[in-house]
Short mmCIF file of C-alpha atoms in Angstrom, two decimals:
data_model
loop_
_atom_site.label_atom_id
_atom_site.label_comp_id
_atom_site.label_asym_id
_atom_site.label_seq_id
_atom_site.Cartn_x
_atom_site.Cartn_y
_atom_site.Cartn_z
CA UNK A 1 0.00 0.00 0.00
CA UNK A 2 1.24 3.32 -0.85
CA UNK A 3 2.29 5.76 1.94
CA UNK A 4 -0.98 8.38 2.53
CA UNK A 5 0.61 11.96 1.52
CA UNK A 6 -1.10 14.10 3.61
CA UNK A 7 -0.29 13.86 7.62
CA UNK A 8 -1.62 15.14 11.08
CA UNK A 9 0.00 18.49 12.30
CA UNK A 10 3.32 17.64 14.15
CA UNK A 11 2.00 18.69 17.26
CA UNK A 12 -0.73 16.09 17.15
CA UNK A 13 1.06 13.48 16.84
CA UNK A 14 3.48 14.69 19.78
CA UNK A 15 0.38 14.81 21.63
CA UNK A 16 -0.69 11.23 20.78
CA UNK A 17 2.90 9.98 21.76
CA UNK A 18 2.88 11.52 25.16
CA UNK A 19 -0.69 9.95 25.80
CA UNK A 20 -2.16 13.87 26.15
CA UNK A 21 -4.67 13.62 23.18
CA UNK A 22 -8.55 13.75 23.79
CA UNK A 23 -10.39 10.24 22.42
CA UNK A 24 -11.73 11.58 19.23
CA UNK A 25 -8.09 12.85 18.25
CA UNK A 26 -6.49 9.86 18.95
CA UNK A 27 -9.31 7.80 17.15
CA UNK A 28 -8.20 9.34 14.32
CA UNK A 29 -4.21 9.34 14.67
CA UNK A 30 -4.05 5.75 15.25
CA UNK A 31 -6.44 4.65 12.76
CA UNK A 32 -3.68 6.87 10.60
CA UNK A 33 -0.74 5.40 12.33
CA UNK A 34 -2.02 2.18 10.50
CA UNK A 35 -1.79 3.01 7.24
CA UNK A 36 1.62 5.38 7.86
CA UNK A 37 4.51 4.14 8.29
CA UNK A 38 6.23 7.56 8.30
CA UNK A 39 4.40 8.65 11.39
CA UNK A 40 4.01 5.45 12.76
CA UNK A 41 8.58 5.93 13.07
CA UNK A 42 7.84 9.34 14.56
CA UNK A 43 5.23 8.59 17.42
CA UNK A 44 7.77 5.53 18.24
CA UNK A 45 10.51 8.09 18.13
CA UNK A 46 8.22 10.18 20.36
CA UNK A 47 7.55 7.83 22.67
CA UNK A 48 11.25 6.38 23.37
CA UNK A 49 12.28 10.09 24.05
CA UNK A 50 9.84 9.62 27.06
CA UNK A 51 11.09 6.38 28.07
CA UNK A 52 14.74 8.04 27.64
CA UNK A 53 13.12 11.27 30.10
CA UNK A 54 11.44 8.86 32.38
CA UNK A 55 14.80 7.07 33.04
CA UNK A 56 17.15 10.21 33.66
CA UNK A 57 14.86 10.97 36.68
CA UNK A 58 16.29 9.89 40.24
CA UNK A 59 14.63 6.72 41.95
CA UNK A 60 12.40 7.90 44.28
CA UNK A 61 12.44 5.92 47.95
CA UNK A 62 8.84 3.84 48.67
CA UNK A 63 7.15 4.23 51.91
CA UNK A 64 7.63 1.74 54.61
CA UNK A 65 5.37 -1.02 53.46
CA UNK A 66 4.43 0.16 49.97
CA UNK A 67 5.91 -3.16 48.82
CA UNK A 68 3.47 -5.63 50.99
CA UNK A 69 0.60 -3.48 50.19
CA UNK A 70 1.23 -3.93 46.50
CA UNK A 71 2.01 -7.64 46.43
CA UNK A 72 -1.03 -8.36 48.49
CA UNK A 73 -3.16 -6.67 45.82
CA UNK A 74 -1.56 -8.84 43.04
CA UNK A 75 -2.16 -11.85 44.98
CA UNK A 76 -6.23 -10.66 45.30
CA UNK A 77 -8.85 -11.18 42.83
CA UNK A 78 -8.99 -8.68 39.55
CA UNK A 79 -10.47 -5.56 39.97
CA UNK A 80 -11.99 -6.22 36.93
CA UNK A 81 -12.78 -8.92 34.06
CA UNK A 82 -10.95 -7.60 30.55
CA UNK A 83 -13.12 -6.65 27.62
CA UNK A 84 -14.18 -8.96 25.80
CA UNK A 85 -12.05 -9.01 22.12
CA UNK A 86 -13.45 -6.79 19.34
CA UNK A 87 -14.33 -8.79 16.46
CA UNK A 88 -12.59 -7.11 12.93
CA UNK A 89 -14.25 -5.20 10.58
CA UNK A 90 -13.80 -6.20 7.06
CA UNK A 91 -11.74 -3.74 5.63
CA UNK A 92 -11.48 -1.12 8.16
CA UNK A 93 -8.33 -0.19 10.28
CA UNK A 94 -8.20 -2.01 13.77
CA UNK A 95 -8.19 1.39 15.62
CA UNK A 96 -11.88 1.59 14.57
CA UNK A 97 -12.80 -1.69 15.06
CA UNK A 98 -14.81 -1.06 18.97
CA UNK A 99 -16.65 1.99 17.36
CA UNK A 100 -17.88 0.08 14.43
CA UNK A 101 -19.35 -3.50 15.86
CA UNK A 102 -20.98 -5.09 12.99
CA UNK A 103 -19.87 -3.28 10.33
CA UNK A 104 -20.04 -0.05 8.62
CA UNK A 105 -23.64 -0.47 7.01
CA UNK A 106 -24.99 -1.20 10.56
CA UNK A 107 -24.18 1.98 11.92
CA UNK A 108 -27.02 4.19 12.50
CA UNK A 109 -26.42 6.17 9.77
CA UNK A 110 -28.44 9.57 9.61
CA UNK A 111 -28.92 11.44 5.92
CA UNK A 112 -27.06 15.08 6.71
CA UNK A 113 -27.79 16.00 2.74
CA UNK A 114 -28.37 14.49 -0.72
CA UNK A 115 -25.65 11.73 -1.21
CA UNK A 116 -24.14 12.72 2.47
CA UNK A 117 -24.66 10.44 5.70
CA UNK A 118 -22.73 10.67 9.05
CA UNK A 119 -23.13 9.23 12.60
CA UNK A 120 -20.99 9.81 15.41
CA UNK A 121 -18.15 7.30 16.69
CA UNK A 122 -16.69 9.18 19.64
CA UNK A 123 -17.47 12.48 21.63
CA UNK A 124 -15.70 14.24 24.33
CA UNK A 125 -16.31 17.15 25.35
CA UNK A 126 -14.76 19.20 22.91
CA UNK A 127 -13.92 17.15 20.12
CA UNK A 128 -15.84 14.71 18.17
CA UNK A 129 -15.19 12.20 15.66
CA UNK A 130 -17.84 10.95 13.30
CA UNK A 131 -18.10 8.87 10.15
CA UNK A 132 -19.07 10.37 7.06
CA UNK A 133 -20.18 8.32 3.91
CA UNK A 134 -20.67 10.43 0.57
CA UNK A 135 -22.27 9.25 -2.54
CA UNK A 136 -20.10 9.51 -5.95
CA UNK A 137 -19.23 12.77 -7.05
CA UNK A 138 -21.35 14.61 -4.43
CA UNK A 139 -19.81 18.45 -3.93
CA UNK A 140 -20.23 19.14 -0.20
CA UNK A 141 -22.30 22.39 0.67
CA UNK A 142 -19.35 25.55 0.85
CA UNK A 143 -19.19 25.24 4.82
CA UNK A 144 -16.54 26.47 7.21
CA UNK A 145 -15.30 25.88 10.77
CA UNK A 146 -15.57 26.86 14.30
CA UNK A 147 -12.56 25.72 15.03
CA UNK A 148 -10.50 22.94 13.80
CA UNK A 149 -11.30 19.77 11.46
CA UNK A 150 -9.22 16.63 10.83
CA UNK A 151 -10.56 14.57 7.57
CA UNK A 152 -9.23 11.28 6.79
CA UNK A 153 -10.09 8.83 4.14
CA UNK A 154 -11.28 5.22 4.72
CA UNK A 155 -12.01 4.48 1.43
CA UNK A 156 -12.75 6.22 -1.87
CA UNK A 157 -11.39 9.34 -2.59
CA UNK A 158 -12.26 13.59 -2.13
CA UNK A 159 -10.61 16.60 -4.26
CA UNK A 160 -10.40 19.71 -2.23
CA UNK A 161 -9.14 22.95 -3.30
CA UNK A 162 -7.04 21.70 -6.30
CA UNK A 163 -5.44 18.39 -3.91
CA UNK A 164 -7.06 14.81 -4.08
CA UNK A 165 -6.95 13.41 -0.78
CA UNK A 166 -6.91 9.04 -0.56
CA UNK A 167 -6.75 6.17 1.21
CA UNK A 168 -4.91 7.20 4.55
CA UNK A 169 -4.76 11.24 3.83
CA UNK A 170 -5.77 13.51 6.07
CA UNK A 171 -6.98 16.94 5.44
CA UNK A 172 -6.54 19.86 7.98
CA UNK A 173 -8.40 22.54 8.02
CA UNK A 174 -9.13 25.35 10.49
CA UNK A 175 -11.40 28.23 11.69
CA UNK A 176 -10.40 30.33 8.46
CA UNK A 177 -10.71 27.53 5.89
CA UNK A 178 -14.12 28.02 3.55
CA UNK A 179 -14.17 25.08 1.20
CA UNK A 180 -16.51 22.70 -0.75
CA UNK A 181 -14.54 19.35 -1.19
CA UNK A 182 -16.13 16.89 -3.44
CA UNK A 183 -16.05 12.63 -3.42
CA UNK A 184 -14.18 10.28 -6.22
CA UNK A 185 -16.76 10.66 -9.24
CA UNK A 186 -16.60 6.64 -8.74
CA UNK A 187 -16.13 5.73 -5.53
CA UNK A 188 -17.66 7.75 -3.06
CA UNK A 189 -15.79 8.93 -0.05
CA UNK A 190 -15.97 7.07 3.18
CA UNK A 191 -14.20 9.08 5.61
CA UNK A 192 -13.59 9.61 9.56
CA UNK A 193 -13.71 13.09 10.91
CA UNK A 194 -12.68 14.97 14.21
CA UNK A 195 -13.93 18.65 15.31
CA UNK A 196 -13.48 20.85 17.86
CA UNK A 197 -16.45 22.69 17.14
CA UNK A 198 -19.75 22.61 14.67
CA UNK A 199 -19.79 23.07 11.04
CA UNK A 200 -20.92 26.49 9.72
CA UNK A 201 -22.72 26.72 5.76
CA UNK A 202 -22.18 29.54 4.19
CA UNK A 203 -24.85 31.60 2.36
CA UNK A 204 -28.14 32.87 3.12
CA UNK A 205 -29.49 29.20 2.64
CA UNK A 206 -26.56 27.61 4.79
CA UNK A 207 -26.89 30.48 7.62
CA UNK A 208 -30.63 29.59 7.79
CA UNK A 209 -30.63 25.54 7.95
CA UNK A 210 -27.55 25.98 10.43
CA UNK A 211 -29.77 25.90 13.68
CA UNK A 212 -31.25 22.53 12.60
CA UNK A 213 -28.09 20.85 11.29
CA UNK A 214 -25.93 18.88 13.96
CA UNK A 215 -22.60 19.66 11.74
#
């Protein structure tokens, strides 16, 4: 498989290394990590630098006792069972696999706009990450952002101001970014999304339907 050719901001992947990233965020980075093995080198790189931090520090001396009190936990019963294993998803990335049980046509899809259906994977309470399946060659309503937006492609294809975004790309845009990307003529686009805030049409029309749009 080829290597995608568009990436998440450096800092977002920093993020993901040091374990600081909110659920949605890292939904998306390590369903990317999958497919890239150029920032798959650079979160490991990331992470051994913490390792390498973690063991410059001095030891630090344990309370009198600590070291009963923990083996007598390890010798009790679990706290708690482990999950039970997620099943795979034909032809979706593991990362993904808990947030789509049974499949990607037995999500609860919801119809957003002619030829455009999303439903929501993960939420926190900023940032969200949703699924978004668009019919071929579909043009997207002109719409622009709150705040930030992270698009990456499952399968299928978009074009978006003059770049064509596959398999594994990601797309960044941000509070000043007005675009109207549109899916593979053929394909479709089935993508995965994060935002830190809601989707805002532009126009008359696209100011009026906001208030009844969950974008």
């Amino acid at each position: 498989m080829t290597c995608p050719s568009y990436h998440p901001p450096d800092e977002m992947l920093m993020a993901y290394g040091t374990g600081s990233l909110d659920e949605a965020s890292s939904l998306l980075i390590a369903t990317h990590l999958t497919l890239c093995r150029r920032c798959r080198i650079e979160v490991e790189r990331i992470e051994a630098m913490g390792g390498g931090l973690l063991d410059s520090l001095a030891p630090e001396s344990l309370s009198e006792g600590a070291l009963a009190r923990v083996m007598t936990r390890l010798d009790g019963p679990p706290a708690r069972s482990r999950p039970p294993q997620t099943a795979a998803v034909a032809g979706m990335p593991a990362p993904l696999w808990p947030y789509i049980a049974g499949g990607v046509d037995a999500l609860p899809w919801r119809r957003v706009g002619p030829g455009i259906q999303q439903v929501f994977v993960a939420s926190g309470p900023i940032a969200r990450a949703r699924m978004l399946r668009v019919a071929p060659g579909v043009v997207i309503p002109q719409h622009g952002h709150a705040a930030g937006e992270m698009t990456m492609v499952l399968r299928g294809g978009f074009a978006d101001a003059g770049q064509t975004f596959e398999i594994g790309d990601i797309e960044v845009a941000g509070p000043e970014t007005i675009h109207r990307p549109a899916s593979d003529p053929e394909e479709g686009c089935l993508c995965l999304a994060v935002t830190d805030g809601p989707l805002r049409l532009t126009g008359l029309l696209g100011r009026l339907l906001n208030p009844f749009l969950d974008l």
